[in-house]
mmCIF file of C-alpha atoms and ligand atoms in Angstrom:
data_model
loop_
_atom_site.group_PDB
_atom_site.id
_atom_site.type_symbol
_atom_site.label_atom_id
_atom_site.label_comp_id
_atom_site.label_asym_id
_atom_site.label_seq_id
_atom_site.Cartn_x
_atom_site.Cartn_y
_atom_site.Cartn_z
ATOM 1 C CA MET M 143 13.181 1.688 17.024
ATOM 2 C CA PRO M 144 13.314 -0.307 13.782
ATOM 3 C CA ARG M 145 10.290 -0.111 11.574
ATOM 4 C CA PRO M 146 8.517 -3.412 10.953
ATOM 5 C CA TRP M 147 8.903 -3.279 7.197
ATOM 6 C CA LEU M 148 12.670 -2.933 7.503
ATOM 7 C CA ALA M 149 12.764 -6.120 9.545
ATOM 8 C CA LEU M 150 11.219 -7.958 6.604
ATOM 9 C CA ARG M 151 14.226 -7.489 4.358
ATOM 10 C CA PRO M 152 16.150 -10.606 5.457
ATOM 11 C CA MET M 153 13.093 -12.733 4.689
ATOM 12 C CA ARG M 154 12.803 -11.479 1.129
ATOM 13 C CA LYS M 155 13.694 -14.626 -0.799
ATOM 14 C CA GLN M 156 11.899 -17.042 1.485
ATOM 15 C CA LYS M 157 8.667 -15.056 1.678
ATOM 16 C CA ALA M 158 8.604 -14.098 -1.967
ATOM 17 C CA ALA M 159 8.331 -17.753 -2.852
ATOM 18 C CA THR M 160 5.464 -18.467 -0.479
ATOM 19 C CA SER M 161 3.255 -15.393 -0.349
ATOM 20 C CA ALA M 162 2.209 -14.499 -3.865
ATOM 21 C CA GLY M 163 -1.444 -13.627 -4.260
ATOM 22 C CA SER M 164 -2.215 -12.675 -0.685
ATOM 23 C CA GLY M 165 -2.243 -9.369 1.161
ATOM 24 C CA ARG M 166 -0.159 -8.073 4.018
ATOM 25 C CA VAL M 167 -1.431 -5.987 6.894
ATOM 26 C CA TYR M 168 0.747 -3.123 8.038
ATOM 27 C CA ASN M 169 0.134 -2.363 11.695
ATOM 28 C CA GLY M 170 1.471 0.185 14.127
ATOM 29 C CA ARG M 171 2.084 3.102 11.799
ATOM 30 C CA LYS M 172 0.600 4.221 8.551
ATOM 31 C CA ALA M 173 2.613 2.782 5.693
ATOM 32 C CA TYR M 174 4.192 5.400 3.456
ATOM 33 C CA SER M 175 3.933 4.944 -0.282
ATOM 34 C CA HIS M 176 7.579 3.893 -0.626
ATOM 35 C CA GLN M 177 7.090 1.303 2.137
ATOM 36 C CA ARG M 178 3.964 -0.009 0.428
ATOM 37 C CA GLU M 179 5.802 -0.275 -2.860
ATOM 38 C CA THR M 180 8.714 -2.168 -1.277
ATOM 39 C CA ILE M 181 6.502 -4.614 0.617
ATOM 40 C CA SER M 182 4.266 -5.159 -2.400
ATOM 41 C CA ARG M 183 7.233 -5.755 -4.690
ATOM 42 C CA VAL M 184 9.069 -8.094 -2.288
ATOM 43 C CA PHE M 185 6.046 -10.172 -1.327
ATOM 44 C CA GLY M 186 4.078 -9.839 -4.536
ATOM 45 C CA CYS M 187 0.909 -8.793 -2.734
ATOM 46 C CA GLY M 188 -1.228 -5.864 -1.653
ATOM 47 C CA VAL M 189 -0.441 -3.880 1.504
ATOM 48 C CA PHE M 190 -3.197 -2.747 3.842
ATOM 49 C CA ASP M 191 -3.081 -0.519 6.912
ATOM 50 C CA CYS M 192 -4.695 -1.524 10.158
ATOM 51 C CA TYR M 193 -5.558 0.949 12.920
ATOM 52 C CA GLY M 194 -5.655 -0.033 16.551
ATOM 53 C CA SER M 195 -3.923 0.451 19.869
ATOM 54 C CA SER M 196 -2.580 -1.582 22.737
ATOM 55 C CA GLU M 197 -5.751 -0.900 24.686
ATOM 56 C CA VAL M 198 -8.236 -1.575 21.881
ATOM 57 C CA VAL M 199 -7.023 -3.622 18.941
ATOM 58 C CA ASN M 200 -8.419 -3.936 15.433
ATOM 59 C CA ILE M 201 -10.288 -0.640 15.376
ATOM 60 C CA ALA M 202 -10.262 -0.253 11.608
ATOM 61 C CA SER M 203 -8.755 -1.855 8.524
ATOM 62 C CA GLU M 204 -8.011 -0.572 5.065
ATOM 63 C CA CYS M 205 -9.905 -2.070 2.159
ATOM 64 C CA PRO M 206 -8.515 -2.512 -1.366
ATOM 65 C CA HIS M 207 -10.052 0.880 -2.273
ATOM 66 C CA GLY M 208 -7.812 2.617 0.264
ATOM 67 C CA ARG M 209 -10.608 3.427 2.698
ATOM 68 C CA MET M 210 -10.496 2.632 6.383
ATOM 69 C CA HIS M 211 -13.432 0.609 7.682
ATOM 70 C CA VAL M 212 -14.372 0.288 11.330
ATOM 71 C CA ASN M 213 -14.160 -3.312 12.508
ATOM 72 C CA THR M 214 -17.571 -3.324 14.132
ATOM 73 C CA ASP M 215 -17.116 -6.912 15.290
ATOM 74 C CA PHE M 216 -14.321 -5.672 17.573
ATOM 75 C CA VAL M 217 -15.212 -2.091 18.519
ATOM 76 C CA VAL M 218 -17.784 0.640 18.736
ATOM 77 C CA LEU M 219 -16.129 3.792 17.423
ATOM 78 C CA GLU M 220 -17.666 7.176 18.157
ATOM 79 C CA VAL M 221 -16.508 10.757 17.828
ATOM 80 C CA ASP M 222 -16.943 13.397 20.523
ATOM 81 C CA ARG M 223 -17.901 16.709 18.962
ATOM 82 C CA ALA M 224 -18.513 18.448 22.310
ATOM 83 C CA GLY M 225 -16.682 21.737 22.253
ATOM 84 C CA ILE M 226 -15.177 21.083 18.836
ATOM 85 C CA VAL M 227 -15.112 23.958 16.379
ATOM 86 C CA SER M 228 -15.628 23.059 12.735
ATOM 87 C CA GLY M 229 -12.350 22.060 11.132
ATOM 88 C CA GLU M 230 -10.685 20.982 14.366
ATOM 89 C CA PRO M 231 -9.660 17.355 14.935
ATOM 90 C CA VAL M 232 -12.497 15.329 16.470
ATOM 91 C CA PRO M 233 -11.538 12.988 19.338
ATOM 92 C CA PHE M 234 -12.392 9.309 19.100
ATOM 93 C CA ILE M 235 -14.259 7.430 21.811
ATOM 94 C CA VAL M 236 -13.629 3.702 21.591
ATOM 95 C CA THR M 237 -15.374 0.757 23.183
ATOM 96 C CA GLY M 238 -13.661 -2.599 22.794
ATOM 97 C CA LEU M 239 -15.959 -5.596 22.492
ATOM 98 C CA TRP M 240 -13.469 -8.416 23.013
ATOM 99 C CA ASN M 241 -11.309 -7.618 26.034
ATOM 100 C CA HIS M 242 -13.348 -8.961 28.947
ATOM 101 C CA THR M 243 -10.420 -8.904 31.374
ATOM 102 C CA MET M 244 -9.665 -5.186 31.006
ATOM 103 C CA PRO M 245 -12.645 -3.630 29.258
ATOM 104 C CA PHE M 246 -12.348 -0.184 27.745
ATOM 105 C CA ILE M 247 -15.785 1.381 27.592
ATOM 106 C CA ARG M 248 -16.179 4.755 25.851
ATOM 107 C CA TYR M 249 -12.435 5.240 26.164
ATOM 108 C CA ARG M 250 -10.782 8.416 24.847
ATOM 109 C CA ASN M 251 -7.656 7.054 23.232
ATOM 110 C CA GLU M 252 -6.354 10.537 22.345
ATOM 111 C CA ASP M 253 -6.626 9.832 18.617
ATOM 112 C CA CYS M 254 -8.715 12.011 16.374
ATOM 113 C CA GLY M 255 -10.497 11.429 13.121
ATOM 114 C CA GLU M 256 -13.738 11.627 11.309
ATOM 115 C CA LEU M 257 -16.376 9.019 10.641
ATOM 116 C CA MET M 258 -17.667 9.229 7.118
ATOM 117 C CA ASP M 259 -21.038 8.251 5.802
ATOM 118 C CA GLY M 260 -21.441 6.377 2.588
ATOM 119 C CA VAL M 261 -21.133 2.932 1.220
ATOM 120 C CA CYS M 262 -17.980 1.369 -0.103
ATOM 121 C CA ASP M 263 -18.068 -1.069 -2.993
ATOM 122 C CA LEU M 264 -16.926 -3.682 -0.488
ATOM 123 C CA ALA M 265 -19.637 -2.949 2.063
ATOM 124 C CA ALA M 266 -20.623 -6.613 2.077
ATOM 125 C CA ILE M 267 -17.220 -7.449 3.570
ATOM 126 C CA PHE M 268 -16.408 -4.231 5.428
ATOM 127 C CA ARG M 269 -18.726 -1.872 7.235
HETATM 128 ZN ZN1 LIG Q 386 -13.843 -0.018 1.256
#
């Protein structure tokens, strides 16, 4: 399956002229540093990861400081530490707030992670 950033190559000249100064969101897979560099160079903008799934979209977004922030307008993200030994991956439990047709409530999406405390410099924009 082609990676999304590779599909951007044919648009290089057209997009480079129209996109300077804005950011691009990379969705679906975490962008590797060489992919970020290529996209940033071609489009003249920042590149930001977005985490989500088909079932629950827009779970978290990367801020300019490289930290992922939970999109609390779209989801409630919890971790389930039941039976988890320290150091093991912690499963996510996700509740989508926008899909009223097929709601996912406290859904185990099989992803793991950790929720961190603390305040980012951009806390006014991201939570
Ligand atoms: Zn941040």
